[in-house]
CSV table of C-alpha atoms in Angstrom, one decimal:
chain,number,residue,atom,x,y,z
Z,1,MET,CA,-12.9,22.3,-39.9
Z,2,ASP,CA,-15.7,22.8,-37.4
Z,3,PHE,CA,-15.0,22.0,-33.7
Z,4,ASN,CA,-18.6,22.7,-32.6
Z,5,LEU,CA,-20.9,19.8,-31.7
Z,6,ASN,CA,-23.8,19.3,-34.2
Z,7,GLU,CA,-27.4,19.3,-33.0
Z,8,ASP,CA,-27.5,15.5,-32.6
Z,9,GLN,CA,-24.3,15.5,-30.5
Z,10,ARG,CA,-25.6,18.3,-28.3
Z,11,GLN,CA,-28.8,16.3,-27.7
Z,12,PHE,CA,-26.8,13.2,-26.9
Z,13,ALA,CA,-24.6,15.2,-24.5
Z,14,ASP,CA,-27.7,16.7,-22.8
Z,15,LEU,CA,-29.3,13.3,-22.3
Z,16,ALA,CA,-26.2,11.8,-20.9
Z,17,ARG,CA,-25.6,14.8,-18.6
Z,18,GLN,CA,-29.1,14.5,-17.2
Z,19,PHE,CA,-28.7,10.8,-16.7
Z,20,ALA,CA,-25.4,11.3,-14.9
Z,21,ALA,CA,-26.9,14.0,-12.6
Z,22,ASP,CA,-30.0,12.0,-11.8
Z,23,GLU,CA,-28.9,8.3,-11.7
Z,24,LEU,CA,-25.1,8.3,-11.1
Z,25,ALA,CA,-23.7,11.3,-9.2
Z,26,PRO,CA,-26.1,11.1,-6.2
Z,27,PHE,CA,-25.1,7.5,-5.5
Z,28,ALA,CA,-21.5,7.3,-6.7
Z,29,ALA,CA,-20.0,7.8,-3.2
Z,30,LYS,CA,-22.2,5.1,-1.6
Z,31,TRP,CA,-21.5,2.6,-4.4
Z,32,ASP,CA,-17.7,3.3,-3.9
Z,33,GLU,CA,-17.9,2.9,-0.1
Z,34,GLU,CA,-20.1,-0.3,-0.3
Z,35,HIS,CA,-18.4,-1.8,-3.3
Z,36,HIS,CA,-21.8,-2.0,-4.9
Z,37,PHE,CA,-22.2,-2.9,-8.6
Z,38,PRO,CA,-25.3,-0.9,-9.8
Z,39,LYS,CA,-26.5,-3.3,-12.4
Z,40,ASP,CA,-30.0,-1.9,-12.3
Z,41,VAL,CA,-28.7,1.5,-13.2
Z,42,ILE,CA,-26.6,0.2,-16.0
Z,43,GLN,CA,-29.8,-1.5,-17.3
Z,44,LYS,CA,-31.5,1.9,-17.1
Z,45,ALA,CA,-28.7,3.3,-19.2
Z,46,GLY,CA,-29.4,0.6,-21.7
Z,47,GLU,CA,-32.9,1.8,-22.1
Z,48,LEU,CA,-31.4,5.0,-23.4
Z,49,GLY,CA,-29.1,3.2,-25.8
Z,50,PHE,CA,-26.0,3.7,-23.7
Z,51,CYS,CA,-25.1,0.0,-23.7
Z,52,SER,CA,-24.8,-0.3,-27.5
Z,53,LEU,CA,-23.6,3.1,-28.7
Z,54,TYR,CA,-21.6,2.0,-31.7
Z,55,SER,CA,-22.9,-1.5,-32.2
Z,56,PRO,CA,-24.6,-1.9,-35.6
Z,57,GLU,CA,-28.2,-0.8,-36.0
Z,58,SER,CA,-29.0,-4.1,-37.7
Z,59,GLU,CA,-28.4,-5.8,-34.3
Z,60,GLY,CA,-30.3,-3.3,-32.2
Z,61,GLY,CA,-27.4,-1.0,-31.5
Z,62,MET,CA,-27.4,2.8,-31.9
Z,63,GLY,CA,-24.8,2.7,-34.8
Z,64,LEU,CA,-23.1,5.9,-33.6
Z,65,SER,CA,-19.6,7.1,-34.4
Z,66,ARG,CA,-16.8,6.7,-31.9
Z,67,LEU,CA,-16.8,10.5,-31.7
Z,68,ASP,CA,-20.5,10.5,-30.7
Z,69,ALA,CA,-19.8,7.8,-28.1
Z,70,SER,CA,-16.9,9.7,-26.6
Z,71,ILE,CA,-19.1,12.8,-26.1
Z,72,ILE,CA,-21.7,10.7,-24.3
Z,73,PHE,CA,-19.1,8.8,-22.1
Z,74,GLU,CA,-17.5,12.1,-21.1
Z,75,GLU,CA,-20.8,13.4,-19.7
Z,76,LEU,CA,-21.6,10.1,-18.0
Z,77,ALA,CA,-18.2,10.1,-16.3
Z,78,HIS,CA,-19.1,13.3,-14.6
Z,79,GLY,CA,-21.5,11.3,-12.5
Z,80,CYS,CA,-19.6,8.1,-11.7
Z,81,THR,CA,-16.2,7.1,-13.2
Z,82,ALA,CA,-16.3,3.4,-12.3
Z,83,THR,CA,-19.8,2.8,-13.6
Z,84,THR,CA,-19.1,4.7,-16.8
Z,85,ALA,CA,-15.9,2.7,-17.4
Z,86,MET,CA,-17.9,-0.5,-17.0
Z,87,LEU,CA,-20.4,0.8,-19.6
Z,88,THR,CA,-17.5,1.5,-22.0
Z,89,ILE,CA,-16.2,-2.1,-21.5
Z,90,HIS,CA,-19.7,-3.5,-22.1
Z,91,ASN,CA,-20.0,-1.4,-25.3
Z,92,MET,CA,-16.7,-2.7,-26.6
Z,93,ALA,CA,-17.6,-6.4,-25.9
Z,94,THR,CA,-21.1,-5.9,-27.3
Z,95,TRP,CA,-19.7,-4.3,-30.5
Z,96,MET,CA,-17.4,-7.3,-31.0
Z,97,VAL,CA,-20.2,-9.8,-30.6
Z,98,THR,CA,-22.7,-7.9,-32.8
Z,99,THR,CA,-20.0,-7.2,-35.5
Z,100,TRP,CA,-18.2,-10.5,-35.8
Z,101,GLY,CA,-20.4,-13.1,-34.2
Z,102,THR,CA,-22.1,-15.9,-36.2
Z,103,GLU,CA,-25.7,-15.5,-37.0
Z,104,THR,CA,-26.5,-18.1,-34.3
Z,105,LEU,CA,-24.6,-16.2,-31.7
Z,106,ARG,CA,-26.1,-12.9,-32.6
Z,107,GLN,CA,-29.6,-14.2,-32.5
Z,108,GLN,CA,-28.9,-15.5,-29.0
Z,109,TRP,CA,-27.2,-12.5,-27.5
Z,110,SER,CA,-27.6,-9.3,-29.5
Z,111,GLU,CA,-30.9,-8.1,-28.1
Z,112,GLY,CA,-30.0,-8.7,-24.5
Z,113,LEU,CA,-26.6,-7.1,-24.8
Z,114,THR,CA,-27.7,-4.0,-26.8
Z,115,THR,CA,-30.5,-3.3,-24.4
Z,116,GLY,CA,-28.3,-3.8,-21.3
Z,117,GLN,CA,-30.5,-6.5,-19.9
Z,118,LEU,CA,-27.4,-8.8,-20.3
Z,119,LEU,CA,-23.9,-7.5,-19.7
Z,120,ALA,CA,-20.6,-8.6,-21.1
Z,121,SER,CA,-16.9,-8.6,-20.0
Z,122,TYR,CA,-13.8,-8.4,-22.1
Z,123,CYS,CA,-11.2,-11.0,-21.2
Z,124,LEU,CA,-7.7,-10.5,-22.6
Z,125,THR,CA,-5.2,-10.0,-19.7
Z,126,GLU,CA,-3.8,-13.1,-17.9
Z,127,PRO,CA,-1.7,-13.6,-14.8
Z,128,GLY,CA,1.4,-14.0,-17.0
Z,129,ALA,CA,0.4,-11.8,-20.0
Z,130,GLY,CA,-0.5,-8.2,-19.5
Z,131,SER,CA,1.3,-5.7,-21.8
Z,132,ASP,CA,2.6,-8.7,-23.8
Z,133,ALA,CA,-0.9,-9.8,-24.8
Z,134,ALA,CA,0.3,-11.8,-27.8
Z,135,SER,CA,1.9,-14.3,-25.4
Z,136,LEU,CA,-1.4,-15.3,-23.7
Z,137,GLN,CA,-1.7,-19.0,-22.8
Z,138,THR,CA,-5.4,-19.7,-22.4
Z,139,LYS,CA,-6.2,-22.4,-24.9
Z,140,ALA,CA,-9.3,-23.5,-26.9
Z,141,VAL,CA,-9.1,-26.9,-28.4
Z,142,ARG,CA,-11.7,-28.0,-31.0
Z,143,ASP,CA,-13.8,-31.0,-29.9
Z,144,GLY,CA,-16.4,-31.9,-32.5
Z,145,ASP,CA,-18.9,-29.0,-32.6
Z,146,ASP,CA,-17.5,-27.4,-29.5
Z,147,TYR,CA,-14.3,-25.8,-28.1
Z,148,LEU,CA,-12.8,-26.8,-24.8
Z,149,ILE,CA,-11.3,-23.8,-23.1
Z,150,THR,CA,-8.6,-24.1,-20.4
Z,151,GLY,CA,-6.6,-21.3,-18.7
Z,152,SER,CA,-7.2,-18.1,-16.7
Z,153,LYS,CA,-7.8,-14.4,-17.1
Z,154,MET,CA,-6.9,-11.7,-14.6
Z,155,PHE,CA,-8.3,-8.3,-13.7
Z,156,ILE,CA,-11.6,-8.8,-15.5
Z,157,SER,CA,-14.1,-6.0,-15.0
Z,158,GLY,CA,-17.6,-7.1,-14.1
Z,159,ALA,CA,-16.6,-10.7,-13.8
Z,160,GLY,CA,-19.1,-12.7,-11.7
Z,161,GLU,CA,-21.9,-10.2,-12.5
Z,162,THR,CA,-21.9,-10.2,-16.3
Z,163,GLU,CA,-23.6,-12.8,-18.4
Z,164,LEU,CA,-21.2,-13.1,-21.3
Z,165,LEU,CA,-17.4,-13.2,-21.5
Z,166,VAL,CA,-15.5,-12.3,-24.7
Z,167,VAL,CA,-12.4,-14.4,-24.3
Z,168,MET,CA,-9.1,-14.2,-26.2
Z,169,CYS,CA,-7.6,-17.6,-26.4
Z,170,ARG,CA,-5.0,-19.6,-28.3
Z,171,THR,CA,-6.4,-22.0,-31.0
Z,172,GLY,CA,-3.2,-22.2,-33.0
Z,173,GLU,CA,0.5,-21.3,-33.2
Z,174,ALA,CA,2.5,-19.2,-30.7
Z,175,GLY,CA,2.1,-15.4,-31.2
Z,176,PRO,CA,-0.7,-13.2,-32.3
Z,177,LYS,CA,-1.7,-15.3,-35.4
Z,178,GLY,CA,-2.7,-18.2,-33.2
Z,179,ILE,CA,-5.2,-16.2,-31.1
Z,180,SER,CA,-9.0,-16.4,-31.5
Z,181,ALA,CA,-11.9,-14.7,-29.9
Z,182,ILE,CA,-14.7,-16.8,-28.4
Z,183,ALA,CA,-17.9,-15.7,-26.6
Z,184,VAL,CA,-18.3,-17.7,-23.4
Z,185,PRO,CA,-21.6,-17.7,-21.4
Z,186,ALA,CA,-20.7,-16.8,-17.8
Z,187,ASP,CA,-22.5,-19.8,-16.5
Z,188,ALA,CA,-20.8,-22.4,-18.7
Z,189,GLY,CA,-18.7,-23.9,-15.9
Z,190,VAL,CA,-16.4,-20.9,-15.4
Z,191,THR,CA,-14.8,-20.4,-12.0
Z,192,TYR,CA,-14.5,-16.9,-10.5
Z,193,GLY,CA,-12.0,-15.7,-7.9
Z,194,LYS,CA,-12.7,-13.3,-5.1
Z,195,ALA,CA,-13.5,-9.7,-5.9
Z,196,GLU,CA,-10.2,-7.8,-5.8
Z,197,ASP,CA,-9.8,-5.1,-3.2
Z,198,LYS,CA,-8.8,-2.2,-5.3
Z,199,MET,CA,-7.7,1.4,-4.9
Z,200,GLY,CA,-10.5,2.7,-7.0
Z,201,TRP,CA,-13.2,1.5,-9.4
Z,202,ASN,CA,-15.0,0.1,-6.4
Z,203,ALA,CA,-18.5,0.3,-8.1
Z,204,GLN,CA,-17.6,-2.6,-10.3
Z,205,PRO,CA,-16.1,-6.0,-9.4
Z,206,THR,CA,-12.8,-7.2,-10.7
Z,207,ARG,CA,-12.0,-10.9,-10.6
Z,208,LEU,CA,-9.7,-13.7,-11.8
Z,209,ILE,CA,-11.5,-16.1,-14.1
Z,210,SER,CA,-10.5,-19.8,-14.5
Z,211,PHE,CA,-11.5,-22.2,-17.3
Z,212,GLU,CA,-11.0,-25.9,-16.9
Z,213,ASN,CA,-12.2,-27.7,-20.1
Z,214,VAL,CA,-15.1,-25.3,-20.3
Z,215,ARG,CA,-17.2,-26.5,-23.3
Z,216,VAL,CA,-18.5,-23.8,-25.6
Z,217,PRO,CA,-20.3,-24.2,-29.0
Z,218,ALA,CA,-18.0,-23.6,-32.0
Z,219,ALA,CA,-20.7,-21.2,-33.2
Z,220,ASN,CA,-19.5,-18.9,-30.4
Z,221,LEU,CA,-16.3,-18.1,-32.3
Z,222,LEU,CA,-16.0,-14.5,-33.5
Z,223,GLY,CA,-14.9,-14.3,-37.1
Z,224,ASP,CA,-12.4,-17.1,-38.0
Z,225,GLU,CA,-9.7,-18.8,-36.1
Z,226,GLY,CA,-6.6,-16.7,-35.8
Z,227,GLN,CA,-8.5,-13.4,-36.1
Z,228,GLY,CA,-8.8,-12.8,-32.3
Z,229,PHE,CA,-5.7,-10.7,-31.8
Z,230,THR,CA,-6.8,-8.4,-34.7
Z,231,PHE,CA,-10.2,-8.1,-33.1
Z,232,ALA,CA,-8.6,-7.4,-29.7
Z,233,MET,CA,-6.5,-4.6,-31.1
Z,234,LYS,CA,-9.4,-3.1,-32.9
Z,235,GLY,CA,-11.3,-3.2,-29.7
Z,236,LEU,CA,-8.5,-1.6,-27.8
Z,237,ASP,CA,-8.2,1.3,-30.2
Z,238,GLY,CA,-11.8,2.2,-29.3
Z,239,GLY,CA,-11.2,1.2,-25.7
Z,240,ARG,CA,-8.3,3.7,-25.4
Z,241,ILE,CA,-10.5,6.5,-26.6
Z,242,ASN,CA,-13.2,5.4,-24.2
Z,243,ILE,CA,-11.0,5.3,-21.1
Z,244,ALA,CA,-9.3,8.6,-22.1
Z,245,THR,CA,-12.8,10.0,-22.3
Z,246,CYS,CA,-13.6,8.8,-18.8
Z,247,SER,CA,-10.5,10.6,-17.5
Z,248,ILE,CA,-11.6,13.8,-19.2
Z,249,GLY,CA,-15.1,13.6,-17.8
Z,250,THR,CA,-13.9,12.9,-14.3
Z,251,ALA,CA,-11.3,15.7,-14.5
Z,252,GLN,CA,-13.9,18.1,-15.7
Z,253,ALA,CA,-16.1,17.3,-12.7
Z,254,ALA,CA,-13.0,17.8,-10.4
Z,255,LEU,CA,-12.2,21.1,-12.2
Z,256,THR,CA,-15.8,22.4,-11.8
Z,257,ARG,CA,-15.8,21.5,-8.1
Z,258,ALA,CA,-12.4,23.2,-7.6
Z,259,THR,CA,-13.6,26.4,-9.3
Z,260,GLN,CA,-16.7,26.5,-7.1
Z,261,TYR,CA,-14.6,25.8,-4.0
Z,262,MET,CA,-12.2,28.7,-4.8
Z,263,ASN,CA,-15.1,31.1,-5.0
Z,264,GLU,CA,-16.6,29.8,-1.7
Z,265,ARG,CA,-13.6,29.2,0.5
Z,266,LYS,CA,-11.9,32.2,2.3
Z,267,GLN,CA,-8.4,32.4,3.7
Z,268,PHE,CA,-6.7,35.5,5.1
Z,269,GLY,CA,-9.9,37.5,4.7
Z,270,LYS,CA,-10.5,36.9,1.0
Z,271,PRO,CA,-11.7,34.0,-1.3
Z,272,LEU,CA,-9.2,31.6,-2.7
Z,273,ALA,CA,-10.1,32.8,-6.1
Z,274,ALA,CA,-8.4,36.1,-5.3
Z,275,PHE,CA,-4.9,34.4,-5.0
Z,276,GLN,CA,-3.0,34.6,-8.3
Z,277,ALA,CA,-1.1,31.4,-7.6
Z,278,LEU,CA,-4.3,29.4,-7.5
Z,279,GLN,CA,-5.7,31.3,-10.5
Z,280,PHE,CA,-2.6,30.2,-12.5
Z,281,LYS,CA,-3.2,26.6,-11.3
Z,282,LEU,CA,-6.8,26.7,-12.4
Z,283,ALA,CA,-5.8,28.1,-15.8
Z,284,ASP,CA,-3.3,25.4,-16.4
Z,285,MET,CA,-5.8,22.7,-15.4
Z,286,ALA,CA,-8.4,24.1,-17.8
Z,287,THR,CA,-6.0,24.6,-20.7
Z,288,GLU,CA,-4.6,21.0,-20.4
Z,289,LEU,CA,-8.0,19.5,-20.1
Z,290,VAL,CA,-9.3,21.3,-23.2
Z,291,ALA,CA,-6.1,20.1,-25.1
Z,292,ALA,CA,-6.8,16.5,-23.9
Z,293,ARG,CA,-10.4,16.7,-25.0
Z,294,GLN,CA,-9.5,17.8,-28.4
Z,295,MET,CA,-6.9,15.1,-28.8
Z,296,VAL,CA,-9.4,12.4,-27.8
Z,297,ARG,CA,-11.9,13.7,-30.3
Z,298,LEU,CA,-9.3,13.9,-33.0
Z,299,ALA,CA,-8.4,10.3,-32.3
Z,300,ALA,CA,-12.1,9.3,-32.4
Z,301,PHE,CA,-12.4,11.1,-35.8
Z,302,LYS,CA,-9.4,9.2,-37.1
Z,303,LEU,CA,-10.9,5.9,-36.0
Z,304,ASP,CA,-14.2,6.8,-37.6
Z,305,THR,CA,-12.7,7.7,-40.9
Z,306,GLN,CA,-10.4,4.6,-40.8
Z,307,ASP,CA,-7.2,6.7,-41.0
Z,308,PRO,CA,-4.2,4.4,-41.6
Z,309,GLU,CA,-2.6,5.8,-38.5
Z,310,ALA,CA,-5.7,5.7,-36.3
Z,311,SER,CA,-4.0,3.3,-33.8
Z,312,ALA,CA,-1.2,5.8,-33.2
Z,313,TYR,CA,-3.6,8.6,-32.6
Z,314,CYS,CA,-5.6,6.5,-30.2
Z,315,ALA,CA,-2.4,5.7,-28.3
Z,316,MET,CA,-1.4,9.4,-28.2
Z,317,ALA,CA,-4.9,10.4,-27.0
Z,318,LYS,CA,-4.9,7.7,-24.3
Z,319,ARG,CA,-1.5,8.5,-23.0
Z,320,PHE,CA,-2.0,12.3,-22.9
Z,321,ALA,CA,-5.6,12.4,-21.7
Z,322,THR,CA,-5.2,9.8,-18.9
Z,323,ASP,CA,-2.0,11.7,-17.6
Z,324,VAL,CA,-3.8,15.0,-17.8
Z,325,GLY,CA,-6.9,13.6,-16.2
Z,326,PHE,CA,-4.9,12.3,-13.2
Z,327,GLN,CA,-3.0,15.6,-12.9
Z,328,VAL,CA,-6.1,17.7,-13.0
Z,329,CYS,CA,-7.8,15.5,-10.3
Z,330,ASP,CA,-4.6,15.8,-8.2
Z,331,SER,CA,-4.5,19.6,-8.5
Z,332,ALA,CA,-8.2,19.9,-7.7
Z,333,LEU,CA,-7.7,17.8,-4.5
Z,334,GLN,CA,-4.7,20.0,-3.6
Z,335,ILE,CA,-6.8,23.2,-4.0
Z,336,HIS,CA,-9.3,21.7,-1.5
Z,337,GLY,CA,-6.5,21.2,1.0
Z,338,GLY,CA,-7.4,18.8,3.9
Z,339,TYR,CA,-11.0,18.7,2.7
Z,340,GLY,CA,-10.0,17.2,-0.6
Z,341,TYR,CA,-8.5,14.2,1.4
Z,342,ILE,CA,-11.6,13.3,3.2
Z,343,ARG,CA,-14.5,11.3,1.7
Z,344,GLU,CA,-17.1,14.0,2.4
Z,345,TYR,CA,-15.8,15.6,-0.8
Z,346,PRO,CA,-15.6,13.6,-4.1
Z,347,LEU,CA,-12.0,14.7,-4.9
Z,348,GLU,CA,-10.3,11.7,-3.3
Z,349,ARG,CA,-12.6,9.3,-5.2
Z,350,HIS,CA,-11.9,11.1,-8.5
Z,351,PHE,CA,-8.2,10.8,-7.8
Z,352,ARG,CA,-8.5,7.1,-7.0
Z,353,ASP,CA,-10.7,6.2,-9.9
Z,354,VAL,CA,-8.7,7.9,-12.6
Z,355,ARG,CA,-5.3,6.4,-11.5
Z,356,VAL,CA,-6.0,3.0,-13.1
Z,357,HIS,CA,-6.6,4.7,-16.5
Z,358,GLN,CA,-2.9,5.1,-16.9
Z,359,ILE,CA,-2.5,1.3,-16.6
Z,360,LEU,CA,-5.4,-0.4,-18.3
Z,361,GLU,CA,-6.2,-0.7,-22.1
Z,362,GLY,CA,-2.4,-0.7,-22.4
Z,363,THR,CA,-0.1,1.1,-20.0
Z,364,ASN,CA,1.0,4.6,-20.9
Z,365,GLU,CA,4.5,3.2,-21.4
Z,366,ILE,CA,3.2,0.8,-24.0
Z,367,MET,CA,1.3,3.8,-25.6
Z,368,ARG,CA,4.7,5.5,-26.0
Z,369,LEU,CA,6.1,2.4,-27.5
Z,370,ILE,CA,3.3,2.2,-30.1
Z,371,ILE,CA,3.7,5.9,-31.0
Z,372,ALA,CA,7.5,5.7,-31.3
Z,373,ARG,CA,7.4,2.6,-33.5
Z,374,ARG,CA,5.0,4.3,-35.9
Z,375,LEU,CA,7.2,7.4,-36.1
Z,376,LEU,CA,10.3,5.3,-36.8
Z,377,ASP,CA,8.6,3.1,-39.4
Z,378,GLU,CA,9.6,4.2,-42.8
Z,379,ASN,CA,6.3,3.0,-44.2
Z,380,ALA,CA,4.2,5.0,-41.7
Z,381,HIS,CA,1.9,7.7,-42.9
Z,382,PRO,CA,2.7,11.2,-41.7
Z,383,ILE,CA,1.2,12.1,-38.3
Z,384,LEU,CA,0.1,15.7,-38.4
């Protein structure tokens, strides 16, 4: 078992690290302050393949593994958490379209999505269906060669700025078996609410989306009717790895900043690095961060190898890494004292941006439920 990155992975990491340093980190604070969505920068990321990391090569994607993608996303998150998170969402939606879309849909959208010239949002959550996604109410009714979609989606990242919406909607019976996935052009008569005023993730808009008999070609259906919930859960397995990775990358940036600060800042005639209490805090931060990184990479490996318990590993990685990421950012802020609380330093932004990771892609309480159910299922494979 080799935990070292191979040559390709090191090159991917170097490329992403350089992009984060040049195109993300210098502007992240301004984007956050001005609530600016850097669409042009995301398109630059697309030129490097970062908008289609694990989409199939046959559709113009990079065809990388989830492990490779997690290594890249971690480096990008050093520069801007919110922008990287949007990249992960676009990657997930693009993968779904290029993997399960009809030939007609793929011919229309694959090139634009994989290059980042066109962006996509993932639409699952509703005002009345968050953790209980299988109870969603947005409906799609067949009308000749089209579907008519009615309903609403809540907390949709990128909404109003993206060109395509991957929408989970009900085409059949109650419960998960009646859910389908349909790709909806953003200009197909969709109504957008105001941009939400959020605690973090201010470099991307989040809006309510409403559908009132929005007409979409039946060729925009992903897979077959009734497969949408399965696709959504497959997407969320990868999404949980992605968002856990964003937490790790942000926490690593916070830890690096805290380490530098401890060497520079003096109190009582000596640098903070000389105080054993702070040394211990730094050691715990680093140890837990390394553990979280390895758990995320293990989950990515399990997903890549189609392990029968991959979903449980993804849930464990998401729960652990997002909790650790938040704790490390909190500790880094504490080490900075009052300076950590002001916007001149990035610690308060890191703290705000990673907090939502414990909520989205399934709350950490739901992650515990997924894990426990698999452990208690007599048919579950051993989790080692």
